[in-house]
GROMACS .gro file of N, CA, C and O in nm:
model
  364
    1MET      N    1   0.084  -0.118   0.000
    1MET     CA    2   0.000   0.000   0.000
    1MET      C    3   0.088   0.124   0.000
    1MET      O    4   0.190   0.128   0.066
    2ASN      N    5   0.046   0.225  -0.076
    2ASN     CA    6   0.119   0.351  -0.084
    2ASN      C    7   0.054   0.455   0.005
    2ASN      O    8  -0.067   0.455   0.024
    3ILE      N    9   0.135   0.544   0.056
    3ILE     CA   10   0.087   0.657   0.135
    3ILE      C   11   0.123   0.785   0.060
    3ILE      O   12   0.234   0.797   0.009
    4VAL      N   13   0.030   0.879   0.056
    4VAL     CA   14   0.056   1.011  -0.001
    4VAL      C   15   0.039   1.113   0.110
    4VAL      O   16  -0.064   1.117   0.176
    5ILE      N   17   0.141   1.195   0.128
    5ILE     CA   18   0.137   1.301   0.229
    5ILE      C   19   0.141   1.435   0.156
    5ILE      O   20   0.234   1.462   0.080
    6LEU      N   21   0.040   1.516   0.179
    6LEU     CA   22   0.034   1.648   0.117
    6LEU      C   23   0.105   1.748   0.207
    6LEU      O   24   0.060   1.778   0.316
    7ALA      N   25   0.220   1.796   0.159
    7ALA     CA   26   0.304   1.885   0.241
    7ALA      C   27   0.351   2.006   0.162
    7ALA      O   28   0.461   2.055   0.181
    8ALA      N   29   0.267   2.056   0.070
    8ALA     CA   30   0.311   2.162  -0.019
    8ALA      C   31   0.273   2.302   0.027
    8ALA      O   32   0.328   2.400  -0.021
    9GLY      N   33   0.180   2.315   0.115
    9GLY     CA   34   0.128   2.446   0.151
    9GLY      C   35   0.226   2.535   0.223
    9GLY      O   36   0.325   2.490   0.280
   10VAL      N   37   0.196   2.664   0.222
   10VAL     CA   38   0.282   2.764   0.286
   10VAL      C   39   0.255   2.774   0.436
   10VAL      O   40   0.343   2.814   0.512
   11SER      N   41   0.138   2.739   0.481
   11SER     CA   42   0.101   2.743   0.624
   11SER      C   43   0.112   2.883   0.680
   11SER      O   44   0.178   2.905   0.782
   12ARG      N   45   0.050   2.977   0.614
   12ARG     CA   46   0.058   3.118   0.657
   12ARG      C   47   0.009   3.139   0.800
   12ARG      O   48   0.057   3.229   0.870
   13ARG      N   49  -0.088   3.060   0.845
   13ARG     CA   50  -0.139   3.079   0.981
   13ARG      C   51  -0.036   3.043   1.087
   13ARG      O   52  -0.051   3.080   1.203
   14LEU      N   53   0.066   2.970   1.049
   14LEU     CA   54   0.170   2.932   1.145
   14LEU      C   55   0.296   3.018   1.135
   14LEU      O   56   0.396   2.988   1.199
   15HIS      N   57   0.292   3.122   1.053
   15HIS     CA   58   0.407   3.213   1.045
   15HIS      C   59   0.424   3.279   1.181
   15HIS      O   60   0.326   3.305   1.249
   16PRO      N   61   0.541   3.302   1.229
   16PRO     CA   62   0.670   3.292   1.163
   16PRO      C   63   0.734   3.153   1.173
   16PRO      O   64   0.842   3.132   1.118
   17LEU      N   65   0.668   3.058   1.238
   17LEU     CA   66   0.727   2.924   1.253
   17LEU      C   67   0.756   2.858   1.119
   17LEU      O   68   0.852   2.782   1.105
   18THR      N   69   0.672   2.885   1.019
   18THR     CA   70   0.686   2.820   0.889
   18THR      C   71   0.753   2.909   0.784
   18THR      O   72   0.747   2.880   0.666
   19ALA      N   73   0.816   3.015   0.827
   19ALA     CA   74   0.883   3.104   0.733
   19ALA      C   75   0.997   3.032   0.661
   19ALA      O   76   1.020   3.053   0.542
   20THR      N   77   1.067   2.945   0.732
   20THR     CA   78   1.181   2.875   0.671
   20THR      C   79   1.163   2.724   0.667
   20THR      O   80   1.239   2.656   0.598
   21LEU      N   81   1.064   2.672   0.740
   21LEU     CA   82   1.040   2.527   0.743
   21LEU      C   83   0.897   2.499   0.699
   21LEU      O   84   0.806   2.572   0.735
   22PRO      N   85   0.876   2.391   0.624
   22PRO     CA   86   0.738   2.350   0.599
   22PRO      C   87   0.675   2.297   0.727
   22PRO      O   88   0.744   2.250   0.818
   23LYS      N   89   0.545   2.306   0.735
   23LYS     CA   90   0.472   2.266   0.856
   23LYS      C   91   0.507   2.124   0.899
   23LYS      O   92   0.520   2.095   1.018
   24THR      N   93   0.524   2.033   0.804
   24THR     CA   94   0.550   1.893   0.839
   24THR      C   95   0.688   1.872   0.903
   24THR      O   96   0.712   1.767   0.961
   25LEU      N   97   0.775   1.972   0.893
   25LEU     CA   98   0.907   1.958   0.957
   25LEU      C   99   0.917   2.034   1.088
   25LEU      O  100   1.024   2.035   1.151
   26LEU      N  101   0.807   2.095   1.131
   26LEU     CA  102   0.809   2.159   1.262
   26LEU      C  103   0.829   2.053   1.370
   26LEU      O  104   0.770   1.945   1.362
   27PRO      N  105   0.910   2.083   1.470
   27PRO     CA  106   0.935   1.983   1.574
   27PRO      C  107   0.822   1.976   1.676
   27PRO      O  108   0.764   2.077   1.714
   28VAL      N  109   0.792   1.855   1.715
   28VAL     CA  110   0.702   1.828   1.826
   28VAL      C  111   0.780   1.736   1.919
   28VAL      O  112   0.819   1.626   1.879
   29ARG      N  113   0.805   1.783   2.038
   29ARG     CA  114   0.893   1.714   2.132
   29ARG      C  115   1.030   1.697   2.068
   29ARG      O  116   1.099   1.795   2.045
   30ASP      N  117   1.069   1.578   2.033
   30ASP     CA  118   1.205   1.556   1.984
   30ASP      C  119   1.213   1.526   1.834
   30ASP      O  120   1.322   1.500   1.784
   31LYS      N  121   1.100   1.529   1.763
   31LYS     CA  122   1.101   1.491   1.621
   31LYS      C  123   1.010   1.581   1.539
   31LYS      O  124   0.917   1.642   1.592
   32ALA      N  125   1.037   1.584   1.409
   32ALA     CA  126   0.951   1.656   1.316
   32ALA      C  127   0.820   1.579   1.299
   32ALA      O  128   0.816   1.456   1.311
   33ILE      N  129   0.713   1.652   1.270
   33ILE     CA  130   0.582   1.590   1.249
   33ILE      C  131   0.592   1.481   1.142
   33ILE      O  132   0.539   1.371   1.158
   34LEU      N  133   0.664   1.510   1.034
   34LEU     CA  134   0.678   1.414   0.925
   34LEU      C  135   0.749   1.286   0.971
   34LEU      O  136   0.718   1.177   0.925
   35GLU      N  137   0.842   1.300   1.062
   35GLU     CA  138   0.911   1.181   1.113
   35GLU      C  139   0.816   1.091   1.191
   35GLU      O  140   0.823   0.968   1.181
   36TYR      N  141   0.726   1.150   1.268
   36TYR     CA  142   0.625   1.071   1.337
   36TYR      C  143   0.538   0.994   1.237
   36TYR      O  144   0.507   0.876   1.256
   37ILE      N  145   0.500   1.061   1.128
   37ILE     CA  146   0.416   0.997   1.026
   37ILE      C  147   0.493   0.882   0.960
   37ILE      O  148   0.440   0.772   0.944
   38CYS      N  149   0.617   0.908   0.922
   38CYS     CA  150   0.698   0.804   0.857
   38CYS      C  151   0.725   0.687   0.951
   38CYS      O  152   0.722   0.571   0.910
   39ASP      N  153   0.751   0.716   1.078
   39ASP     CA  154   0.773   0.610   1.176
   39ASP      C  155   0.648   0.523   1.192
   39ASP      O  156   0.657   0.400   1.199
   40ALA      N  157   0.532   0.586   1.198
   40ALA     CA  158   0.407   0.511   1.212
   40ALA      C  159   0.385   0.422   1.090
   40ALA      O  160   0.344   0.306   1.102
   41ALA      N  161   0.414   0.475   0.971
   41ALA     CA  162   0.401   0.396   0.849
   41ALA      C  163   0.495   0.276   0.852
   41ALA      O  164   0.457   0.162   0.825
   42ARG      N  165   0.622   0.302   0.888
   42ARG     CA  166   0.723   0.196   0.893
   42ARG      C  167   0.684   0.087   0.991
   42ARG      O  168   0.696  -0.032   0.962
   43LYS      N  169   0.635   0.125   1.108
   43LYS     CA  170   0.597   0.028   1.210
   43LYS      C  171   0.477  -0.056   1.168
   43LYS      O  172   0.453  -0.163   1.224
   44ASN      N  173   0.404  -0.009   1.069
   44ASN     CA  174   0.289  -0.084   1.017
   44ASN      C  175   0.318  -0.144   0.880
   44ASN      O  176   0.227  -0.174   0.803
   45ASP      N  177   0.447  -0.159   0.849
   45ASP     CA  178   0.494  -0.221   0.725
   45ASP      C  179   0.446  -0.149   0.599
   45ASP      O  180   0.426  -0.211   0.495
   46LEU      N  181   0.428  -0.019   0.608
   46LEU     CA  182   0.395   0.064   0.492
   46LEU      C  183   0.523   0.136   0.452
   46LEU      O  184   0.566   0.229   0.520
   47THR      N  185   0.586   0.088   0.347
   47THR     CA  186   0.722   0.134   0.317
   47THR      C  187   0.732   0.226   0.196
   47THR      O  188   0.842   0.271   0.164
   48THR      N  189   0.622   0.254   0.129
   48THR     CA  190   0.625   0.341   0.012
   48THR      C  191   0.545   0.466   0.041
   48THR      O  192   0.424   0.461   0.058
   49ILE      N  193   0.616   0.579   0.046
   49ILE     CA  194   0.554   0.706   0.080
   49ILE      C  195   0.587   0.809  -0.029
   49ILE      O  196   0.704   0.827  -0.063
   50THR      N  197   0.485   0.876  -0.078
   50THR     CA  198   0.503   0.988  -0.171
   50THR      C  199   0.467   1.115  -0.096
   50THR      O  200   0.359   1.124  -0.036
   51ILE      N  201   0.557   1.211  -0.100
   51ILE     CA  202   0.534   1.339  -0.032
   51ILE      C  203   0.522   1.447  -0.139
   51ILE      O  204   0.615   1.466  -0.218
   52VAL      N  205   0.408   1.514  -0.142
   52VAL     CA  206   0.389   1.626  -0.235
   52VAL      C  207   0.443   1.750  -0.165
   52VAL      O  208   0.392   1.790  -0.061
   53SER      N  209   0.547   1.808  -0.222
   53SER     CA  210   0.613   1.921  -0.158
   53SER      C  211   0.592   2.049  -0.238
   53SER      O  212   0.555   2.046  -0.355
   54GLY      N  213   0.619   2.159  -0.174
   54GLY     CA  214   0.613   2.290  -0.237
   54GLY      C  215   0.703   2.381  -0.158
   54GLY      O  216   0.824   2.382  -0.175
   55HIS      N  217   0.643   2.455  -0.064
   55HIS     CA  218   0.718   2.541   0.027
   55HIS      C  219   0.817   2.454   0.106
   55HIS      O  220   0.780   2.353   0.163
   56GLY      N  221   0.943   2.494   0.105
   56GLY     CA  222   1.043   2.420   0.181
   56GLY      C  223   1.086   2.290   0.116
   56GLY      O  224   1.132   2.199   0.186
   57HIS      N  225   1.077   2.281  -0.016
   57HIS     CA  226   1.110   2.157  -0.086
   57HIS      C  227   1.251   2.108  -0.052
   57HIS      O  228   1.270   1.990  -0.026
   58ALA      N  229   1.347   2.199  -0.050
   58ALA     CA  230   1.486   2.158  -0.024
   58ALA      C  231   1.502   2.097   0.115
   58ALA      O  232   1.574   1.998   0.132
   59THR      N  233   1.434   2.153   0.213
   59THR     CA  234   1.445   2.097   0.349
   59THR      C  235   1.374   1.962   0.359
   59THR      O  236   1.420   1.874   0.431
   60LEU      N  237   1.265   1.947   0.284
   60LEU     CA  238   1.199   1.815   0.279
   60LEU      C  239   1.288   1.713   0.210
   60LEU      O  240   1.293   1.597   0.249
   61GLU      N  241   1.360   1.758   0.108
   61GLU     CA  242   1.453   1.669   0.038
   61GLU      C  243   1.563   1.622   0.134
   61GLU      O  244   1.598   1.504   0.136
   62ASP      N  245   1.615   1.714   0.214
   62ASP     CA  246   1.717   1.677   0.313
   62ASP      C  247   1.660   1.576   0.413
   62ASP      O  248   1.727   1.478   0.447
   63PHE      N  249   1.537   1.599   0.458
   63PHE     CA  250   1.474   1.506   0.552
   63PHE      C  251   1.461   1.367   0.491
   63PHE      O  252   1.495   1.268   0.555
   64THR      N  253   1.408   1.359   0.368
   64THR     CA  254   1.387   1.227   0.307
   64THR      C  255   1.520   1.155   0.285
   64THR      O  256   1.526   1.034   0.303
   65ASP      N  257   1.624   1.228   0.249
   65ASP     CA  258   1.756   1.166   0.232
   65ASP      C  259   1.806   1.108   0.364
   65ASP      O  260   1.855   0.994   0.369
   66ARG      N  261   1.794   1.184   0.472
   66ARG     CA  262   1.838   1.137   0.604
   66ARG      C  263   1.754   1.018   0.652
   66ARG      O  264   1.807   0.921   0.705
   67TYR      N  265   1.624   1.028   0.631
   67TYR     CA  266   1.536   0.920   0.677
   67TYR      C  267   1.566   0.790   0.602
   67TYR      O  268   1.575   0.683   0.661
   68HIS      N  269   1.584   0.803   0.470
   68HIS     CA  270   1.615   0.683   0.390
   68HIS      C  271   1.751   0.624   0.429
   68HIS      O  272   1.768   0.502   0.428
   69ALA      N  273   1.846   0.709   0.462
   69ALA     CA  274   1.977   0.659   0.504
   69ALA      C  275   1.966   0.580   0.635
   69ALA      O  276   2.036   0.480   0.655
   70THR      N  277   1.876   0.623   0.722
   70THR     CA  278   1.855   0.554   0.850
   70THR      C  279   1.772   0.428   0.831
   70THR      O  280   1.797   0.326   0.897
   71TYR      N  281   1.672   0.434   0.743
   71TYR     CA  282   1.581   0.322   0.717
   71TYR      C  283   1.580   0.291   0.568
   71TYR      O  284   1.492   0.336   0.495
   72PRO      N  285   1.680   0.217   0.519
   72PRO     CA  286   1.694   0.194   0.375
   72PRO      C  287   1.576   0.121   0.311
   72PRO      O  288   1.556   0.130   0.190
   73ASN      N  289   1.496   0.051   0.390
   73ASN     CA  290   1.381  -0.019   0.332
   73ASN      C  291   1.265   0.075   0.301
   73ASN      O  292   1.169   0.037   0.234
   74MET      N  293   1.272   0.199   0.349
   74MET     CA  294   1.166   0.296   0.324
   74MET      C  295   1.190   0.365   0.189
   74MET      O  296   1.299   0.414   0.163
   75GLN      N  297   1.088   0.367   0.107
   75GLN     CA  298   1.096   0.434  -0.022
   75GLN      C  299   1.018   0.565  -0.012
   75GLN      O  300   0.895   0.567  -0.015
   76LEU      N  301   1.091   0.675   0.002
   76LEU     CA  302   1.031   0.808   0.012
   76LEU      C  303   1.054   0.882  -0.118
   76LEU      O  304   1.167   0.901  -0.160
   77THR      N  305   0.945   0.924  -0.181
   77THR     CA  306   0.952   0.995  -0.308
   77THR      C  307   0.894   1.133  -0.291
   77THR      O  308   0.785   1.149  -0.236
   78LEU      N  309   0.965   1.235  -0.339
   78LEU     CA  310   0.914   1.372  -0.336
   78LEU      C  311   0.859   1.410  -0.472
   78LEU      O  312   0.923   1.384  -0.574
   79ARG      N  313   0.743   1.469  -0.474
   79ARG     CA  314   0.683   1.526  -0.595
   79ARG      C  315   0.667   1.674  -0.568
   79ARG      O  316   0.589   1.713  -0.482
   80HIS      N  317   0.743   1.757  -0.640
   80HIS     CA  318   0.740   1.900  -0.615
   80HIS      C  319   0.628   1.966  -0.694
   80HIS      O  320   0.621   1.953  -0.816
   81ASN      N  321   0.540   2.036  -0.624
   81ASN     CA  322   0.432   2.112  -0.685
   81ASN      C  323   0.480   2.257  -0.694
   81ASN      O  324   0.479   2.329  -0.595
   82GLU      N  325   0.521   2.300  -0.813
   82GLU     CA  326   0.575   2.435  -0.829
   82GLU      C  327   0.467   2.542  -0.813
   82GLU      O  328   0.500   2.659  -0.793
   83GLN      N  329   0.341   2.506  -0.820
   83GLN     CA  330   0.233   2.603  -0.806
   83GLN      C  331   0.172   2.598  -0.665
   83GLN      O  332   0.056   2.633  -0.646
   84PHE      N  333   0.252   2.557  -0.568
   84PHE     CA  334   0.201   2.538  -0.433
   84PHE      C  335   0.141   2.664  -0.373
   84PHE      O  336   0.051   2.657  -0.291
   85ASP      N  337   0.190   2.780  -0.415
   85ASP     CA  338   0.145   2.905  -0.354
   85ASP      C  339   0.008   2.950  -0.406
   85ASP      O  340  -0.061   3.028  -0.344
   86THR      N  341  -0.032   2.897  -0.522
   86THR     CA  342  -0.159   2.939  -0.581
   86THR      C  343  -0.261   2.827  -0.592
   86THR      O  344  -0.379   2.849  -0.586
   87ALA      N  345  -0.212   2.705  -0.609
   87ALA     CA  346  -0.304   2.594  -0.637
   87ALA      C  347  -0.316   2.496  -0.521
   87ALA      O  348  -0.376   2.391  -0.536
   88GLY      N  349  -0.259   2.527  -0.407
   88GLY     CA  350  -0.263   2.431  -0.298
   88GLY      C  351  -0.192   2.304  -0.339
   88GLY      O  352  -0.087   2.307  -0.401
   89ASN      N  353  -0.250   2.191  -0.309
   89ASN     CA  354  -0.189   2.062  -0.342
   89ASN      C  355  -0.246   2.000  -0.468
   89ASN      O  356  -0.233   1.881  -0.490
   90VAL      N  357  -0.311   2.079  -0.551
   90VAL     CA  358  -0.364   2.027  -0.677
   90VAL      C  359  -0.249   2.011  -0.775
   90VAL      O  360  -0.171   2.102  -0.797
   91MET      N  361  -0.239   1.894  -0.836
   91MET     CA  362  -0.133   1.871  -0.933
   91MET      C  363  -0.194   1.830  -1.065
   91MET      O  364  -0.279   1.752  -1.076
   0.00000   0.00000   0.00000
C-alpha cells in the first residue's frame, strides 16, 4: 500500500514558525511531524511514501535523504508542486 502526504502548503497561519520550514518539519517534542508519520508507516509495514512538496522543498529533500539513510527499506519519493502558492496541493 502507498501513502501520499500532502506537504506543499505555505502554512501562513503558522508564520513565523513556517517562514523557513514547511509545517511537516516543525518539531514536536524531539522529532519533526513528518518523522512521526513516517515512523508510524514503517511500524505498520507501509514502506512506500510519496510526499507532495512545495514550500520548503529543499528541506523536505534533506529530511527524506536522512530518513532513507537511516531506514533503507523505506521508499520516500518527493513530488514538487511548483504552483504550491496558488493551487494548494492540486497537481
